[in-house]
């Protein structure tokens, strides 16, 4: 959840002329009363009628009193906003809670509340609040929804105050705003046995721990609170002090999810475009691999990686993984097409060493870029590629029954290089393609070994 508010007088620092501002807020009724009072006072002076003069002064002073009181009250009304949640998947709703507090000793008149929101999130919400007692509060809420991912500002909050007689109306604009982050849709993926887990929590790692004898254990000095069952007696006798076995901390399996963002590789726009499918697929793969215990990073064709350079760019421990997941989702919420023409920068990042499992989402590939992608397979424990052929996405499904000849040739090149490559038709389900990748990989995995659940 996110909260925001405004100070009592913070929004109106630019109002230097208090009287001028108050008079400018007079309504038609207030101006009519004021004009009638002035006219009555002039007539009373001309006719010498003192009673009429009193009536005229009352009519003229009443709007001024209302404007003065309302002008002072406007600085004693505090507003705040709360988002629930502040990060929401595309197509889902978030609720915005608005709260108004009367921190003055006087009751307010009628309050008209309006929040400013981008048109993508829906119409501008407006509320009418009845009289708020001294020290009282009022809460209202509205819903926002967007099919387009992105970061959308909410605010500033605008408040119109009126006095009980309807003589004056003033507008206050609070200075604070909040940001709603709309992340890509995440599709739950089934656990399958791909590859890249030989270094982590898979069977291979468990066997390596089972084969390790006591001579392979690196002990440390005893600390208060250590379990005595972990005392390593051989090291205790050798060093002359109580030594205990260290906690096993198996290395987490690694997974790199590569997203092709080249503008020339995708056609079309909107929530149902090929690029949006690739972004949503990337988000789903990232979340799934994190849930399976992998250390994950997001890599783009520009060579930029998230969460960063720490720990070779991969998410670390559980808490760091949660923070990294939020960072990667925030990155995908605003990611856009790049101006790049090739994938060489991503290859330069991957060729540094064995990066474990590689899951990639590509747009159109020419022969040169397909060759670069084929070389990426040499630096990974396993590689799965999803190719989105733009021709099958910008046309109707009936017009394009299957992958184009060029897309079929690229699939063949990647499969010969060791990739598990699949073509993504328009409207395809990533869950089904994920299972298909497992089935296509089954023959290779039976020969290569080192398989693990992903």
CSV table of C-alpha atoms in Angstrom, one decimal:
chain,number,residue,atom,x,y,z
A,1,UNK,CA,0.0,0.0,0.0
A,2,UNK,CA,1.1,3.5,-0.6
A,3,UNK,CA,0.1,6.7,1.2
A,4,UNK,CA,0.3,10.3,0.3
A,5,UNK,CA,-0.9,13.6,1.8
A,6,UNK,CA,-0.5,17.3,1.8
A,7,UNK,CA,0.3,19.9,4.5
A,8,UNK,CA,-2.4,22.3,5.6
A,9,UNK,CA,-1.1,25.3,3.6
A,10,UNK,CA,1.4,23.6,1.4
A,11,UNK,CA,-0.6,23.7,-1.8
A,12,UNK,CA,-1.4,27.4,-1.8
A,13,UNK,CA,1.9,29.1,-1.1
A,14,UNK,CA,1.5,31.1,-4.3
A,15,UNK,CA,-1.6,32.9,-3.0
A,16,UNK,CA,-0.1,36.1,-1.8
A,17,UNK,CA,-3.3,38.2,-2.0
A,18,UNK,CA,-5.6,36.6,0.6
A,19,UNK,CA,-8.4,39.1,0.3
A,20,UNK,CA,-8.2,39.0,-3.5
A,21,UNK,CA,-8.4,35.2,-3.5
A,22,UNK,CA,-11.3,35.1,-1.1
A,23,UNK,CA,-13.3,37.7,-3.2
A,24,UNK,CA,-12.5,35.7,-6.4
A,25,UNK,CA,-14.2,32.7,-4.8
A,26,UNK,CA,-17.6,34.4,-4.4
A,27,UNK,CA,-20.4,32.6,-6.1
A,28,UNK,CA,-23.2,34.2,-8.1
A,29,UNK,CA,-25.3,34.3,-4.9
A,30,UNK,CA,-22.5,35.9,-3.0
A,31,UNK,CA,-21.8,38.5,-5.6
A,32,UNK,CA,-25.6,39.2,-5.8
A,33,UNK,CA,-25.8,39.7,-2.0
A,34,UNK,CA,-22.8,42.0,-2.1
A,35,UNK,CA,-24.1,44.1,-5.0
A,36,UNK,CA,-27.6,44.3,-3.4
A,37,UNK,CA,-26.0,45.5,-0.1
A,38,UNK,CA,-24.0,48.2,-1.9
A,39,UNK,CA,-27.1,49.3,-3.8
A,40,UNK,CA,-29.1,49.4,-0.6
A,41,UNK,CA,-26.4,51.4,1.2
A,42,UNK,CA,-26.3,54.0,-1.6
A,43,UNK,CA,-30.1,54.3,-1.7
A,44,UNK,CA,-30.1,54.6,2.1
A,45,UNK,CA,-27.6,57.4,1.9
A,46,UNK,CA,-29.5,59.2,-0.8
A,47,UNK,CA,-32.9,58.8,0.9
A,48,UNK,CA,-31.6,59.2,4.4
A,49,UNK,CA,-33.1,55.9,5.6
A,50,UNK,CA,-30.9,54.5,8.4
A,51,UNK,CA,-32.9,51.2,8.6
A,52,UNK,CA,-32.2,50.6,4.9
A,53,UNK,CA,-28.5,51.3,5.5
A,54,UNK,CA,-28.4,48.6,8.2
A,55,UNK,CA,-30.0,46.1,5.8
A,56,UNK,CA,-27.5,47.1,3.1
A,57,UNK,CA,-24.5,46.6,5.4
A,58,UNK,CA,-25.8,43.2,6.4
A,59,UNK,CA,-26.2,42.1,2.8
A,60,UNK,CA,-22.7,43.3,1.9
A,61,UNK,CA,-20.9,42.1,4.9
A,62,UNK,CA,-22.4,38.5,4.9
A,63,UNK,CA,-20.5,37.4,1.7
A,64,UNK,CA,-17.3,38.9,3.0
A,65,UNK,CA,-17.6,37.1,6.3
A,66,UNK,CA,-18.3,33.8,4.5
A,67,UNK,CA,-15.3,34.3,2.2
A,68,UNK,CA,-13.0,35.1,5.1
A,69,UNK,CA,-14.0,32.1,7.2
A,70,UNK,CA,-13.8,29.8,4.2
A,71,UNK,CA,-10.4,31.1,3.2
A,72,UNK,CA,-9.1,30.4,6.7
A,73,UNK,CA,-10.8,27.0,6.8
A,74,UNK,CA,-9.1,25.8,3.5
A,75,UNK,CA,-5.8,25.6,5.2
A,76,UNK,CA,-7.2,23.4,8.0
A,77,UNK,CA,-8.3,20.5,5.9
A,78,UNK,CA,-5.8,17.7,5.3
A,79,UNK,CA,-6.0,15.1,2.6
A,80,UNK,CA,-4.3,11.8,2.1
A,81,UNK,CA,-4.4,8.9,-0.5
A,82,UNK,CA,-3.7,5.2,-0.1
A,83,UNK,CA,-3.3,2.7,-2.9
A,84,UNK,CA,-4.2,-1.0,-2.3
A,85,UNK,CA,-2.2,-2.4,-3.9
A,86,UNK,CA,0.4,0.0,-5.3
A,87,UNK,CA,1.6,-2.7,-7.8
A,88,UNK,CA,-1.1,-4.5,-9.8
A,89,UNK,CA,-1.0,-6.8,-12.9
A,90,UNK,CA,-2.4,-5.5,-16.1
A,91,UNK,CA,-6.2,-6.1,-16.4
A,92,UNK,CA,-6.6,-6.1,-12.6
A,93,UNK,CA,-8.2,-3.5,-10.4
A,94,UNK,CA,-6.6,-1.4,-7.6
A,95,UNK,CA,-8.5,0.6,-5.1
A,96,UNK,CA,-7.6,4.2,-4.2
A,97,UNK,CA,-8.7,5.4,-0.7
A,98,UNK,CA,-9.1,9.1,-0.1
A,99,UNK,CA,-9.3,10.6,3.3
A,100,UNK,CA,-10.1,14.1,4.4
A,101,UNK,CA,-9.5,15.4,7.9
A,102,UNK,CA,-10.9,18.6,9.4
A,103,UNK,CA,-8.1,19.7,11.8
A,104,UNK,CA,-9.8,23.0,12.6
A,105,UNK,CA,-12.2,23.9,15.4
A,106,UNK,CA,-14.9,24.9,12.9
A,107,UNK,CA,-17.1,22.6,10.9
A,108,UNK,CA,-16.7,22.7,7.1
A,109,UNK,CA,-19.4,23.3,4.6
A,110,UNK,CA,-20.0,21.1,1.5
A,111,UNK,CA,-16.8,19.5,0.2
A,112,UNK,CA,-16.4,18.5,-3.4
A,113,UNK,CA,-13.5,16.2,-3.9
A,114,UNK,CA,-11.8,15.4,-7.2
A,115,UNK,CA,-8.7,13.3,-7.9
A,116,UNK,CA,-6.7,13.6,-11.1
A,117,UNK,CA,-6.0,10.3,-12.9
A,118,UNK,CA,-4.6,9.5,-16.4
A,119,UNK,CA,-7.3,8.7,-18.9
A,120,UNK,CA,-6.0,5.1,-19.3
A,121,UNK,CA,-7.2,4.4,-15.8
A,122,UNK,CA,-10.7,5.6,-16.3
A,123,UNK,CA,-12.8,8.7,-15.8
A,124,UNK,CA,-11.8,11.3,-13.2
A,125,UNK,CA,-13.5,10.5,-9.9
A,126,UNK,CA,-15.6,13.1,-8.1
A,127,UNK,CA,-17.2,13.0,-4.7
A,128,UNK,CA,-19.5,15.3,-2.7
A,129,UNK,CA,-18.9,15.2,1.1
A,130,UNK,CA,-21.3,16.6,3.6
A,131,UNK,CA,-20.4,18.8,6.5
A,132,UNK,CA,-17.4,17.6,8.4
A,133,UNK,CA,-17.4,18.3,12.1
A,134,UNK,CA,-14.3,19.7,13.9
A,135,UNK,CA,-11.7,17.0,14.2
A,136,UNK,CA,-13.8,14.7,12.0
A,137,UNK,CA,-12.8,12.7,8.9
A,138,UNK,CA,-14.4,11.4,5.8
A,139,UNK,CA,-13.2,8.5,3.6
A,140,UNK,CA,-14.1,7.6,0.1
A,141,UNK,CA,-12.6,5.2,-2.4
A,142,UNK,CA,-12.7,4.5,-6.1
A,143,UNK,CA,-11.3,1.8,-8.4
A,144,UNK,CA,-8.8,2.1,-11.3
A,145,UNK,CA,-7.9,-0.5,-13.9
A,146,UNK,CA,-5.6,-0.6,-16.9
A,147,UNK,CA,-4.9,-3.1,-19.6
A,148,UNK,CA,-1.7,-1.4,-20.4
A,149,UNK,CA,1.4,-1.8,-18.2
A,150,UNK,CA,3.2,1.3,-17.0
A,151,UNK,CA,3.6,3.7,-14.2
A,152,UNK,CA,0.7,6.1,-13.7
A,153,UNK,CA,0.6,9.2,-11.4
A,154,UNK,CA,-2.4,9.7,-9.3
A,155,UNK,CA,-3.1,13.3,-8.2
A,156,UNK,CA,-2.8,15.9,-7.2
A,157,UNK,CA,-6.0,15.9,-5.1
A,158,UNK,CA,-8.3,18.9,-5.6
A,159,UNK,CA,-10.9,20.0,-3.0
A,160,UNK,CA,-13.6,22.6,-3.5
A,161,UNK,CA,-15.1,24.1,-0.3
A,162,UNK,CA,-18.3,26.0,0.1
A,163,UNK,CA,-19.8,27.8,3.0
A,164,UNK,CA,-23.3,26.8,4.4
A,165,UNK,CA,-25.0,29.8,2.7
A,166,UNK,CA,-23.4,29.1,-0.7
A,167,UNK,CA,-21.9,32.6,-0.8
A,168,UNK,CA,-18.3,31.5,-1.6
A,169,UNK,CA,-16.5,28.5,-3.2
A,170,UNK,CA,-12.7,28.0,-3.0
A,171,UNK,CA,-10.6,25.4,-4.7
A,172,UNK,CA,-7.5,23.8,-3.0
A,173,UNK,CA,-5.0,21.6,-4.9
A,174,UNK,CA,-2.8,19.4,-2.8
A,175,UNK,CA,0.8,19.1,-3.9
A,176,UNK,CA,1.4,15.4,-3.3
A,177,UNK,CA,0.7,12.5,-5.7
A,178,UNK,CA,1.2,8.7,-5.8
A,179,UNK,CA,2.2,6.3,-8.5
A,180,UNK,CA,0.4,3.2,-9.5
A,181,UNK,CA,2.6,0.6,-11.1
A,182,UNK,CA,0.8,-1.8,-13.6
A,183,UNK,CA,3.0,-4.8,-14.2
A,184,UNK,CA,2.6,-7.4,-16.9
A,185,UNK,CA,0.2,-10.3,-16.4
A,186,UNK,CA,1.8,-13.3,-14.8
A,187,UNK,CA,0.6,-16.8,-16.0
A,188,UNK,CA,1.2,-19.6,-13.5
A,189,UNK,CA,3.5,-22.2,-15.1
A,190,UNK,CA,3.6,-26.0,-14.4
A,191,UNK,CA,6.8,-27.5,-12.9
A,192,UNK,CA,8.7,-29.3,-15.6
A,193,UNK,CA,12.1,-30.9,-15.9
A,194,UNK,CA,14.3,-28.7,-18.0
A,195,UNK,CA,18.0,-28.2,-17.2
A,196,UNK,CA,20.4,-25.9,-15.4
A,197,UNK,CA,19.9,-27.4,-12.0
A,198,UNK,CA,23.0,-29.5,-11.7
A,199,UNK,CA,24.6,-26.8,-9.5
A,200,UNK,CA,21.6,-26.3,-7.2
A,201,UNK,CA,18.9,-28.1,-5.3
A,202,UNK,CA,18.4,-30.9,-7.7
A,203,UNK,CA,19.3,-34.6,-7.4
A,204,UNK,CA,22.8,-34.0,-8.7
A,205,UNK,CA,23.5,-31.5,-5.8
A,206,UNK,CA,22.1,-33.9,-3.2
A,207,UNK,CA,24.3,-36.7,-4.5
A,208,UNK,CA,27.4,-34.6,-4.3
A,209,UNK,CA,26.6,-33.8,-0.7
A,210,UNK,CA,26.0,-37.4,0.1
A,211,UNK,CA,29.3,-38.4,-1.3
A,212,UNK,CA,31.2,-35.9,0.7
A,213,UNK,CA,33.0,-37.5,3.6
A,214,UNK,CA,33.9,-36.0,7.0
A,215,UNK,CA,37.3,-35.0,5.7
A,216,UNK,CA,35.6,-32.7,3.2
A,217,UNK,CA,33.8,-30.8,6.0
A,218,UNK,CA,35.2,-27.3,6.9
A,219,UNK,CA,34.6,-26.8,10.6
A,220,UNK,CA,34.5,-23.6,12.6
A,221,UNK,CA,34.8,-22.6,16.2
A,222,UNK,CA,32.0,-23.4,18.6
A,223,UNK,CA,29.6,-20.5,19.3
A,224,UNK,CA,27.2,-20.2,22.1
A,225,UNK,CA,23.9,-21.8,21.1
A,226,UNK,CA,25.3,-24.2,18.6
A,227,UNK,CA,23.8,-27.7,18.6
A,228,UNK,CA,26.2,-30.1,20.3
A,229,UNK,CA,25.2,-32.7,17.8
A,230,UNK,CA,27.1,-30.8,15.2
A,231,UNK,CA,30.4,-31.0,17.1
A,232,UNK,CA,33.2,-32.3,14.8
A,233,UNK,CA,35.3,-34.3,17.2
A,234,UNK,CA,38.2,-35.0,14.9
A,235,UNK,CA,38.8,-31.2,14.3
A,236,UNK,CA,38.3,-30.6,18.0
A,237,UNK,CA,41.1,-33.0,18.8
A,238,UNK,CA,43.3,-31.4,16.1
A,239,UNK,CA,42.8,-27.8,17.1
A,240,UNK,CA,42.5,-28.3,20.8
A,241,UNK,CA,39.2,-26.4,21.0
A,242,UNK,CA,35.6,-27.2,20.4
A,243,UNK,CA,34.8,-27.2,16.6
A,244,UNK,CA,31.4,-27.7,14.9
A,245,UNK,CA,30.5,-28.5,11.3
A,246,UNK,CA,29.4,-25.6,9.2
A,247,UNK,CA,25.8,-25.4,7.9
A,248,UNK,CA,25.5,-26.7,4.4
A,249,UNK,CA,24.6,-23.8,2.1
A,250,UNK,CA,24.1,-25.3,-1.4
A,251,UNK,CA,24.6,-23.0,-4.3
A,252,UNK,CA,21.4,-21.9,-5.9
A,253,UNK,CA,20.7,-22.8,-9.5
A,254,UNK,CA,21.0,-20.0,-12.0
A,255,UNK,CA,18.5,-18.9,-14.7
A,256,UNK,CA,18.8,-16.0,-17.1
A,257,UNK,CA,15.6,-14.8,-18.8
A,258,UNK,CA,16.5,-12.9,-22.0
A,259,UNK,CA,14.0,-10.5,-23.5
A,260,UNK,CA,14.4,-9.2,-27.1
A,261,UNK,CA,13.2,-5.6,-27.1
A,262,UNK,CA,14.5,-4.5,-30.5
A,263,UNK,CA,11.9,-2.3,-32.2
A,264,UNK,CA,12.6,-3.8,-35.6
A,265,UNK,CA,11.9,-7.4,-34.3
A,266,UNK,CA,8.2,-6.7,-33.5
A,267,UNK,CA,5.3,-5.3,-35.3
A,268,UNK,CA,2.0,-4.0,-34.0
A,269,UNK,CA,1.1,-2.4,-30.7
A,270,UNK,CA,-1.4,-2.7,-27.9
A,271,UNK,CA,-2.2,-5.2,-25.2
A,272,UNK,CA,-2.6,-8.1,-27.7
A,273,UNK,CA,0.6,-7.4,-29.7
A,274,UNK,CA,3.6,-9.8,-30.0
A,275,UNK,CA,5.8,-7.6,-27.9
A,276,UNK,CA,3.3,-7.4,-25.0
A,277,UNK,CA,3.1,-11.2,-25.1
A,278,UNK,CA,6.9,-11.5,-24.9
A,279,UNK,CA,7.0,-9.1,-21.9
A,280,UNK,CA,4.2,-11.1,-20.1
A,281,UNK,CA,6.0,-14.3,-20.9
A,282,UNK,CA,9.2,-12.9,-19.5
A,283,UNK,CA,7.5,-11.9,-16.3
A,284,UNK,CA,5.8,-15.3,-15.9
A,285,UNK,CA,9.1,-17.1,-16.4
A,286,UNK,CA,10.9,-14.9,-13.9
A,287,UNK,CA,8.3,-15.4,-11.2
A,288,UNK,CA,8.1,-19.2,-11.9
A,289,UNK,CA,11.9,-19.7,-11.6
A,290,UNK,CA,12.1,-17.6,-8.5
A,291,UNK,CA,9.4,-19.8,-6.9
A,292,UNK,CA,11.4,-22.9,-7.9
A,293,UNK,CA,14.4,-21.6,-5.9
A,294,UNK,CA,16.5,-20.4,-8.8
A,295,UNK,CA,18.8,-17.3,-8.7
A,296,UNK,CA,17.3,-15.3,-11.6
A,297,UNK,CA,18.2,-12.2,-13.5
A,298,UNK,CA,16.5,-10.3,-16.4
A,299,UNK,CA,18.6,-9.6,-19.4
A,300,UNK,CA,17.7,-7.6,-22.5
A,301,UNK,CA,19.3,-7.3,-25.9
A,302,UNK,CA,21.0,-4.0,-24.8
A,303,UNK,CA,23.1,-6.0,-22.4
A,304,UNK,CA,21.4,-4.4,-19.3
A,305,UNK,CA,20.6,-6.9,-16.5
A,306,UNK,CA,18.4,-6.7,-13.5
A,307,UNK,CA,18.8,-6.8,-10.5
A,308,UNK,CA,22.3,-5.5,-11.2
A,309,UNK,CA,25.9,-6.3,-11.0
A,310,UNK,CA,25.8,-7.7,-7.4
A,311,UNK,CA,26.3,-11.4,-7.2
A,312,UNK,CA,27.0,-11.6,-11.0
A,313,UNK,CA,23.7,-9.9,-11.6
A,314,UNK,CA,21.6,-12.7,-10.1
A,315,UNK,CA,19.1,-12.5,-7.2
A,316,UNK,CA,20.7,-13.8,-4.0
A,317,UNK,CA,19.1,-15.0,-0.8
A,318,UNK,CA,15.4,-15.2,-0.2
A,319,UNK,CA,14.9,-11.6,1.0
A,320,UNK,CA,17.1,-10.4,-1.9
A,321,UNK,CA,15.1,-12.5,-4.3
A,322,UNK,CA,11.9,-10.8,-3.1
A,323,UNK,CA,13.4,-7.4,-3.6
A,324,UNK,CA,14.9,-8.4,-7.0
A,325,UNK,CA,11.5,-9.8,-8.1
A,326,UNK,CA,9.9,-6.4,-7.4
A,327,UNK,CA,12.7,-4.6,-9.2
A,328,UNK,CA,12.3,-6.9,-12.2
A,329,UNK,CA,8.6,-6.4,-12.3
A,330,UNK,CA,9.0,-2.7,-12.1
A,331,UNK,CA,11.4,-2.8,-14.9
A,332,UNK,CA,9.1,-4.8,-17.1
A,333,UNK,CA,6.2,-2.4,-16.3
A,334,UNK,CA,7.9,0.4,-18.2
A,335,UNK,CA,10.2,-1.5,-20.6
A,336,UNK,CA,9.9,-0.4,-24.2
A,337,UNK,CA,11.4,-1.1,-27.6
A,338,UNK,CA,15.1,-0.4,-28.0
A,339,UNK,CA,16.9,1.2,-30.9
A,340,UNK,CA,19.3,-1.8,-31.2
A,341,UNK,CA,19.6,-3.9,-34.3
A,342,UNK,CA,21.4,-6.9,-32.9
A,343,UNK,CA,21.8,-9.2,-30.0
A,344,UNK,CA,25.6,-9.1,-29.7
A,345,UNK,CA,25.6,-7.1,-26.4
A,346,UNK,CA,23.5,-9.8,-24.7
A,347,UNK,CA,25.8,-12.4,-26.1
A,348,UNK,CA,28.8,-10.6,-24.6
A,349,UNK,CA,27.2,-10.8,-21.2
A,350,UNK,CA,26.3,-14.5,-21.5
A,351,UNK,CA,29.7,-15.7,-22.8
A,352,UNK,CA,31.4,-14.8,-19.5
A,353,UNK,CA,30.7,-18.3,-18.2
A,354,UNK,CA,28.2,-21.1,-17.6
A,355,UNK,CA,25.0,-19.2,-16.7
A,356,UNK,CA,22.8,-22.2,-16.0
A,357,UNK,CA,19.4,-22.3,-17.6
A,358,UNK,CA,18.6,-19.7,-20.3
A,359,UNK,CA,15.0,-18.8,-21.2
A,360,UNK,CA,14.7,-16.4,-24.1
A,361,UNK,CA,11.9,-14.6,-25.9
A,362,UNK,CA,12.8,-13.4,-29.4
A,363,UNK,CA,11.1,-11.4,-32.1
A,364,UNK,CA,12.0,-11.7,-35.7
A,365,UNK,CA,15.5,-13.0,-36.3
A,366,UNK,CA,17.5,-12.6,-39.5
A,367,UNK,CA,20.2,-15.1,-40.4
A,368,UNK,CA,23.0,-13.1,-38.7
A,369,UNK,CA,21.1,-12.7,-35.4
A,370,UNK,CA,20.1,-16.3,-35.5
A,371,UNK,CA,23.8,-17.2,-35.6
A,372,UNK,CA,24.4,-15.1,-32.6
A,373,UNK,CA,21.6,-16.7,-30.7
A,374,UNK,CA,22.9,-20.2,-31.7
A,375,UNK,CA,26.3,-19.3,-30.0
A,376,UNK,CA,24.5,-18.3,-26.8
A,377,UNK,CA,23.7,-22.0,-26.3
A,378,UNK,CA,27.3,-22.8,-25.7
A,379,UNK,CA,27.4,-20.8,-22.5
A,380,UNK,CA,24.3,-22.2,-20.8
A,381,UNK,CA,23.4,-25.4,-19.1
A,382,UNK,CA,20.2,-25.5,-21.0
A,383,UNK,CA,18.4,-23.1,-23.4
A,384,UNK,CA,14.7,-22.6,-24.3
A,385,UNK,CA,13.7,-20.1,-26.9
A,386,UNK,CA,10.3,-18.8,-27.8
A,387,UNK,CA,10.2,-17.2,-31.3
A,388,UNK,CA,7.4,-14.7,-32.1
A,389,UNK,CA,6.9,-14.4,-35.8
A,390,UNK,CA,5.4,-11.0,-36.5
A,391,UNK,CA,3.6,-12.2,-39.6
A,392,UNK,CA,1.4,-14.5,-37.5
A,393,UNK,CA,0.6,-11.7,-35.1
A,394,UNK,CA,-0.3,-8.8,-37.4
A,395,UNK,CA,-2.6,-10.9,-39.6
A,396,UNK,CA,-5.7,-12.9,-38.8
A,397,UNK,CA,-5.1,-16.5,-37.8
A,398,UNK,CA,-7.0,-17.7,-40.8
A,399,UNK,CA,-4.6,-15.8,-43.1
A,400,UNK,CA,-1.5,-17.4,-41.7
A,401,UNK,CA,-2.0,-21.1,-40.9
A,402,UNK,CA,1.5,-21.7,-39.6
A,403,UNK,CA,5.0,-20.2,-39.1
A,404,UNK,CA,6.5,-18.5,-42.1
A,405,UNK,CA,9.4,-20.2,-44.1
A,406,UNK,CA,11.8,-17.7,-42.6
A,407,UNK,CA,10.6,-18.5,-39.0
A,408,UNK,CA,10.9,-22.2,-39.7
A,409,UNK,CA,14.4,-21.9,-40.9
A,410,UNK,CA,15.4,-19.9,-37.8
A,411,UNK,CA,13.8,-22.7,-35.6
A,412,UNK,CA,15.9,-25.3,-37.4
A,413,UNK,CA,19.1,-23.3,-36.9
A,414,UNK,CA,18.5,-23.0,-33.1
A,415,UNK,CA,17.5,-26.6,-32.7
A,416,UNK,CA,20.6,-27.8,-34.4
A,417,UNK,CA,22.6,-25.6,-32.0
A,418,UNK,CA,21.0,-27.3,-29.0
A,419,UNK,CA,18.2,-24.9,-28.2
A,420,UNK,CA,14.7,-26.1,-27.4
A,421,UNK,CA,13.1,-23.7,-29.7
A,422,UNK,CA,9.3,-23.2,-30.2
A,423,UNK,CA,7.3,-20.9,-32.5
A,424,UNK,CA,4.7,-18.8,-30.7
A,425,UNK,CA,1.5,-18.3,-32.7
A,426,UNK,CA,-0.9,-15.5,-32.1
A,427,UNK,CA,-2.8,-15.9,-28.8
A,428,UNK,CA,-0.8,-18.9,-27.7
A,429,UNK,CA,-0.8,-20.0,-24.0
A,430,UNK,CA,2.7,-19.9,-22.4
A,431,UNK,CA,1.6,-22.7,-20.1
A,432,UNK,CA,1.0,-25.0,-23.0
A,433,UNK,CA,4.3,-23.9,-24.7
A,434,UNK,CA,6.1,-24.5,-21.4
A,435,UNK,CA,4.8,-28.1,-21.4
A,436,UNK,CA,5.7,-28.5,-25.0
A,437,UNK,CA,9.3,-27.4,-24.3
A,438,UNK,CA,9.5,-30.1,-21.7
A,439,UNK,CA,8.3,-32.7,-24.1
A,440,UNK,CA,10.7,-31.5,-26.8
A,441,UNK,CA,13.5,-31.5,-24.2
A,442,UNK,CA,12.8,-35.0,-22.9
A,443,UNK,CA,14.9,-36.8,-25.5
A,444,UNK,CA,17.9,-34.5,-25.0
A,445,UNK,CA,17.6,-34.7,-21.2
A,446,UNK,CA,17.7,-38.5,-21.2
A,447,UNK,CA,21.1,-38.4,-22.9
A,448,UNK,CA,22.6,-35.3,-21.3
A,449,UNK,CA,21.6,-35.8,-17.6
A,450,UNK,CA,21.8,-33.2,-15.0
A,451,UNK,CA,18.1,-32.5,-15.2
A,452,UNK,CA,16.1,-30.6,-12.6
A,453,UNK,CA,12.6,-29.4,-12.1
A,454,UNK,CA,11.8,-26.0,-13.4
